[in-house]
Amino acid sequence: MRTVTTTIEERSPLKPWAGVPRRLSEMFRPHLEALAEEMIEEILAGIPEYARPQDEGYARLVRLAVEGALRQFVDLISDPESSWDSVAAVYREIGWAEAREGRNLDVLQTSLRLGARVAWRRLAAESERYDIDRRTLAGIAEAIFAFLDEIARAATDGYTKARAQEAGELEHRRRRLLDLLLAEPPAAPQAIADLARLAQWRVPRTVAAVVLYERGRQPFSHPSLPPDVLADVNRREPCLLVPDPEGPGRGRMLESALRTWVAVLGPTVPTEDAAKSLRWAREALPLARRGILPSDRLIRCADHMPALVVFKDEELVRAVADQRLAPLKAVRPRHRERLMRTLLACLQNGFNATEVASRLHVHPQTVRYRLHQLEELFGTWLYEPENRLELEMVLTVWLIAPPPEEPAALPQSID
């Protein structure tokens, strides 16, 4: 029998099977069926995950993959330009199935190595019968490894696409769940529970909404958040929903993740009231952007409720302020602010001059002097209990966001 040999020059560095003598394909072809049975048997014995007596579809896929790979390899020896389409499609489907089963590709790689070992063992046993020399055996081994790389690449492609689709589906469900939770009127509890299960999200007892605004810094950083935080930063008004916001470390987590955003955390509410938390967070965000609320760190609505309530209808408060604080228009701007801050501190401390002085870092006598001026401007109206809350509200708005100064000179001045 003629010895089958090949030279190094005949081998292709890109397609090693091109260097394997083509006549070998005809020698191998009659043995493919028996070899496939042996490979399948060893793969099923060595990898329990693939042994599924009740799953005929999966068993058929394994058989199709093994038989298809063997035929493809022999076809490539016969014709290095033969199409990969059919076998690549099979291995992409296998990669897809592995992803859907929740496994990584290690199991598949192990099965490929097992199959290759069986094929190599049979080839080594038959090499003397067909008088295949060592150089040719080395070429076949190189072709086998290159072939395994190609089908593994096809499987990886299918696996990657399945995982990407799965992630996309999960992300879509989570965004839809976020919409349901923030809807007004609230969605039905059963609808939320059903979608939460599909979105792999445990419905918590309490939540808090967060609204976001980019600081404009470069480079922009997408927040890195735990998987239980529902997020959509690509919507017109980016927002999050944080489960159990009062839990240990939750505040620190948000502070760290949202450094590059102006972020407002709404009040903690029962999950079914998530829209209310969002509504208050949305009320606070414009105030933060105007500088009325400090925005250098996470803004917690619970820490700024007086300002939020007062600015809820700023136009009305300013209209009332115009009337109630009219006597102060006769005072020079700088001294006017001192009197207003003194009056606000007096209202908040029961007109106790000592406590007000301590708060404003002035002498108690200074407080009494300013209070005497306020009495001259407002009279006893200052001390009427029903006026105090109203005065606090209008003073808060005026001091936090003062109106523009009037251009005309005032006819009277009080120092």
XYZ file of C-alpha atoms in Angstrom:
415
model
C 0.000 0.000 0.000
C 1.294 3.432 -0.869
C 2.438 5.488 2.128
C 0.401 8.682 2.523
C 2.766 11.609 3.041
C 2.693 15.371 2.765
C 5.252 18.144 2.893
C 5.237 21.225 5.085
C 5.050 23.415 1.984
C 1.703 21.826 1.061
C 0.080 22.947 4.332
C -1.807 26.230 4.530
C -1.142 28.311 7.686
C -4.737 29.564 7.540
C -6.439 26.297 6.531
C -4.356 23.391 7.847
C -6.816 20.860 6.401
C -5.721 22.043 2.939
C -2.393 20.347 3.570
C -3.909 16.959 4.400
C -3.849 14.620 1.379
C -7.296 14.672 -0.229
C -7.359 10.915 -0.781
C -7.628 10.485 3.012
C -11.154 11.868 2.891
C -12.265 8.807 0.960
C -10.503 6.546 3.441
C -12.218 8.223 6.416
C -15.723 8.554 5.015
C -16.898 4.900 5.461
C -15.992 5.057 9.179
C -17.859 8.274 10.061
C -21.076 6.621 11.281
C -19.317 4.283 13.708
C -17.004 7.058 14.846
C -19.967 9.351 15.509
C -21.614 6.688 17.694
C -18.412 6.244 19.688
C -17.976 10.006 20.136
C -21.598 10.522 21.222
C -21.349 7.658 23.708
C -18.197 9.089 25.284
C -19.561 12.636 25.377
C -22.792 11.538 27.098
C -20.840 9.405 29.578
C -18.342 12.164 30.335
C -20.756 15.092 30.529
C -23.881 14.367 32.615
C -25.472 17.672 31.536
C -25.852 16.251 28.027
C -27.377 12.929 29.104
C -31.107 13.612 28.789
C -33.089 10.448 28.050
C -36.394 12.342 28.122
C -35.260 15.197 25.879
C -35.322 13.824 22.360
C -34.858 17.253 20.806
C -31.637 17.898 22.681
C -30.309 14.397 21.921
C -31.039 14.991 18.253
C -29.132 18.279 18.393
C -26.065 16.578 19.951
C -26.132 13.888 17.268
C -26.544 16.449 14.517
C -23.584 18.405 15.876
C -21.255 15.388 16.049
C -22.209 13.923 12.686
C -22.175 17.345 11.034
C -18.721 18.136 12.398
C -17.276 14.837 11.164
C -18.744 15.275 7.687
C -17.547 18.864 7.559
C -14.012 17.900 8.512
C -13.839 15.200 5.845
C -15.389 17.556 3.270
C -12.731 20.165 4.066
C -9.991 17.641 3.435
C -11.611 16.791 0.116
C -12.342 20.459 -0.733
C -10.824 23.144 1.526
C -13.294 25.684 0.070
C -16.435 23.720 0.950
C -19.184 25.681 2.717
C -19.239 25.933 6.531
C -22.809 27.191 6.618
C -24.643 24.071 7.752
C -22.257 22.997 10.516
C -21.749 26.596 11.688
C -25.530 26.941 11.988
C -25.702 23.808 14.136
C -22.963 24.993 16.499
C -24.469 28.461 16.738
C -27.700 26.741 17.805
C -25.771 24.709 20.382
C -24.159 27.882 21.737
C -27.608 29.470 21.885
C -28.976 26.449 23.780
C -26.092 26.546 26.274
C -26.847 30.190 27.054
C -30.565 29.479 27.477
C -29.719 26.584 29.813
C -27.774 29.023 31.976
C -24.414 27.299 31.460
C -21.144 28.832 30.361
C -19.177 27.482 27.404
C -16.826 25.346 29.524
C -19.132 22.322 29.191
C -19.214 22.668 25.411
C -15.425 23.047 25.243
C -15.069 19.860 27.302
C -17.381 17.983 24.931
C -15.364 19.154 21.918
C -12.141 17.931 23.520
C -13.748 14.576 24.346
C -14.922 14.151 20.768
C -11.540 15.135 19.365
C -9.820 12.646 21.685
C -12.034 9.812 20.423
C -11.384 10.772 16.804
C -7.640 11.012 17.368
C -7.585 7.667 19.179
C -9.367 5.978 16.244
C -7.055 7.706 13.743
C -3.941 6.630 15.622
C -5.201 3.047 15.722
C -5.902 3.027 11.973
C -2.766 4.887 10.886
C -0.692 1.737 10.407
C -3.490 0.079 8.427
C -3.550 3.002 6.026
C 0.216 3.506 6.235
C -0.074 7.176 7.303
C 3.348 8.587 8.222
C 4.074 10.759 11.248
C 4.363 13.991 9.294
C 0.902 13.489 7.841
C -0.478 12.575 11.287
C 0.955 15.837 12.593
C -0.790 17.694 9.781
C -4.091 16.009 10.596
C -3.686 16.888 14.287
C -3.080 20.524 13.366
C -6.153 20.458 11.135
C -8.275 18.960 13.930
C -7.260 21.721 16.384
C -7.923 24.459 13.829
C -11.279 22.866 13.007
C -12.223 22.780 16.704
C -11.381 26.481 16.957
C -13.728 27.244 14.065
C -16.734 25.357 15.404
C -16.075 26.723 18.901
C -16.148 30.208 17.376
C -19.537 29.478 15.816
C -20.847 28.210 19.175
C -19.504 31.316 20.916
C -21.277 33.494 18.379
C -24.602 31.773 19.110
C -23.966 31.906 22.851
C -23.117 35.625 22.777
C -26.185 36.509 20.737
C -28.448 34.515 23.069
C -27.014 36.210 26.134
C -27.335 39.629 24.513
C -30.943 38.921 23.578
C -31.669 37.572 27.042
C -30.125 40.656 28.633
C -32.098 42.857 26.253
C -35.342 41.076 27.086
C -34.662 41.333 30.808
C -33.772 45.015 30.503
C -36.957 45.657 28.531
C -39.043 43.915 31.201
C -37.343 45.918 33.957
C -37.986 49.207 32.162
C -41.617 48.196 31.670
C -41.812 47.272 35.362
C -40.386 50.682 36.270
C -43.109 52.325 34.168
C -45.812 50.257 35.887
C -44.534 51.055 39.372
C -44.388 54.794 38.646
C -47.731 54.950 36.849
C -50.573 57.160 38.047
C -53.073 55.824 38.820
C -51.167 52.802 40.169
C -51.127 49.582 38.152
C -52.883 46.509 39.519
C -50.784 44.670 42.160
C -51.107 41.382 40.275
C -49.803 42.966 37.060
C -46.787 44.276 38.953
C -46.188 40.923 40.659
C -46.350 39.051 37.336
C -43.975 41.394 35.544
C -41.630 41.533 38.548
C -41.286 37.750 38.374
C -40.416 37.904 34.669
C -37.988 40.766 35.333
C -36.318 38.789 38.151
C -37.094 41.558 40.662
C -38.297 40.949 44.209
C -41.110 43.332 45.102
C -39.963 45.162 48.286
C -42.032 46.630 51.088
C -40.793 50.210 50.523
C -39.150 52.153 47.706
C -37.869 55.638 46.902
C -37.622 57.251 43.485
C -34.540 59.121 42.313
C -34.562 61.691 39.527
C -31.348 62.629 37.763
C -29.832 65.468 35.805
C -26.398 65.379 34.178
C -23.825 67.707 35.692
C -22.300 68.261 32.263
C -18.900 66.930 33.270
C -16.841 64.909 30.790
C -16.516 62.048 30.423
C -20.097 61.164 31.242
C -20.343 58.219 33.621
C -23.256 55.775 33.589
C -24.154 55.022 37.228
C -22.976 51.654 38.494
C -25.933 50.344 40.474
C -26.883 47.064 42.198
C -29.169 44.798 40.124
C -32.130 45.369 42.442
C -32.258 49.082 41.535
C -34.580 49.650 38.587
C -33.023 52.274 36.338
C -33.670 54.056 33.070
C -31.193 56.855 32.422
C -31.984 57.052 28.709
C -35.524 58.365 29.092
C -36.313 62.067 28.753
C -36.375 62.375 32.543
C -33.824 59.831 33.842
C -34.900 58.108 37.026
C -34.305 55.155 39.349
C -36.389 53.184 41.802
C -34.502 52.061 44.900
C -35.885 49.146 46.965
C -35.647 49.362 50.763
C -33.934 52.797 50.642
C -33.527 52.945 54.424
C -31.540 49.694 54.446
C -27.897 49.529 55.596
C -25.494 51.156 53.159
C -28.161 52.195 50.656
C -27.477 55.903 51.074
C -23.722 55.453 50.697
C -24.284 53.316 47.619
C -26.357 56.047 45.964
C -23.895 58.786 46.964
C -21.077 56.858 45.328
C -22.934 55.745 42.196
C -24.462 59.154 41.427
C -21.417 61.390 41.896
C -21.561 62.652 38.317
C -25.292 63.439 38.439
C -27.457 66.004 40.173
C -29.618 63.471 41.988
C -32.733 63.863 44.134
C -33.958 61.029 46.351
C -37.694 61.157 46.940
C -39.246 60.221 50.292
C -39.480 56.551 51.279
C -42.979 55.230 50.594
C -44.783 51.874 50.339
C -44.078 50.290 46.967
C -47.621 50.925 45.732
C -47.022 54.688 46.306
C -43.828 54.880 44.218
C -45.368 57.578 41.994
C -45.711 59.881 45.029
C -42.002 59.577 45.791
C -41.240 60.368 42.157
C -43.535 63.400 42.218
C -41.721 64.959 45.183
C -38.298 64.204 43.699
C -39.406 65.962 40.510
C -40.504 68.963 42.582
C -37.043 69.200 44.133
C -34.926 68.831 40.990
C -35.701 72.286 39.496
C -34.900 73.852 42.886
C -31.536 72.090 42.871
C -30.801 73.274 39.337
C -31.605 76.852 40.424
C -29.262 76.570 43.394
C -32.069 76.818 45.947
C -31.238 73.311 47.185
C -27.558 72.272 47.476
C -26.681 69.903 44.632
C -23.075 68.983 45.430
C -24.256 65.659 46.823
C -27.354 63.450 46.862
C -30.405 65.596 47.718
C -32.829 63.904 50.090
C -36.332 65.319 49.896
C -36.905 64.359 53.533
C -34.215 66.887 54.529
C -35.830 69.765 52.606
C -39.572 69.346 53.072
C -40.214 72.971 54.280
C -38.561 74.386 51.149
C -40.396 71.900 48.933
C -43.760 72.794 50.441
C -43.105 76.527 50.279
C -41.900 76.440 46.678
C -44.736 74.158 45.604
C -46.634 77.293 44.548
C -43.885 79.867 44.418
C -45.975 82.354 42.442
C -48.650 82.460 45.154
C -46.075 82.761 47.951
C -44.336 85.630 46.154
C -47.635 87.433 45.629
C -48.377 87.150 49.355
C -44.787 88.142 50.182
C -45.184 91.295 48.119
C -48.064 92.326 50.363
C -46.854 91.087 53.750
C -43.274 92.344 53.387
C -44.176 95.657 51.730
C -43.006 97.703 54.770
C -39.454 96.384 54.238
C -39.261 97.960 50.772
C -38.488 101.252 52.481
C -35.255 99.792 53.904
C -31.892 99.763 52.108
C -31.227 96.304 50.545
C -28.324 95.247 52.791
C -30.062 96.204 56.011
C -33.330 94.820 54.685
C -31.760 91.345 54.474
C -30.442 91.636 58.044
C -33.901 92.538 59.305
C -35.495 89.695 57.355
C -33.025 87.101 58.699
C -33.534 88.445 62.207
C -37.315 88.273 61.854
C -37.174 84.702 60.508
C -34.913 83.635 63.399
C -37.275 85.354 65.891
C -40.268 83.492 64.445
C -38.373 80.203 64.679
C -37.168 80.834 68.249
C -40.195 82.418 69.900
C -38.748 85.954 69.795
C -36.110 84.981 72.381
C -33.355 87.547 71.793
C -30.619 85.441 73.403
C -31.332 82.357 71.273
C -31.691 84.461 68.123
C -28.370 86.212 68.846
C -26.640 82.855 69.272
C -28.068 81.612 65.995
C -27.138 84.761 64.044
C -23.757 85.199 65.823
C -24.556 88.748 66.969
C -25.031 90.449 70.350
C -28.503 90.141 71.971
C -28.706 93.932 72.039
C -28.334 93.978 68.250
C -31.284 91.623 68.012
C -33.374 93.859 70.264
C -32.456 96.929 68.184
C -33.466 95.206 64.950
C -36.652 93.870 66.526
C -37.551 97.424 67.597
C -37.142 98.529 63.960
C -39.352 95.662 62.803
C -42.024 96.710 65.315
C -41.912 100.230 63.880
C -42.439 98.807 60.382
C -45.031 96.108 61.100
C -46.553 97.016 64.452
C -48.080 94.338 66.697
C -49.115 92.345 63.578
C -45.740 90.576 63.958
C -46.814 88.845 67.156
C -50.212 87.550 66.115
C -49.958 83.680 66.139
C -52.007 83.193 62.956
C -49.495 85.317 61.001
C -46.318 83.496 62.029
C -46.498 80.500 59.668
C -47.320 82.760 56.736
C -44.410 85.072 57.586
C -42.000 82.123 57.841
C -43.049 80.919 54.410
C -42.698 84.269 52.627
C -39.401 85.060 54.361
C -38.006 81.654 53.406
C -38.811 82.175 49.725
C -37.574 85.771 49.698
C -34.282 84.941 51.408
C -33.548 81.775 49.412
C -34.505 83.265 46.035
C -34.777 87.058 46.360
C -36.603 88.970 43.615
C -34.631 91.404 41.418
C -34.090 94.835 42.955
C -36.379 97.637 41.863
C -34.496 100.149 39.703
C -36.201 103.281 41.123
C -34.879 104.911 44.309
C -37.045 104.462 47.383
C -38.386 107.700 48.871
C -37.682 106.728 52.490
C -34.739 105.044 54.202
C -34.548 103.340 57.556
C -31.153 102.160 58.844
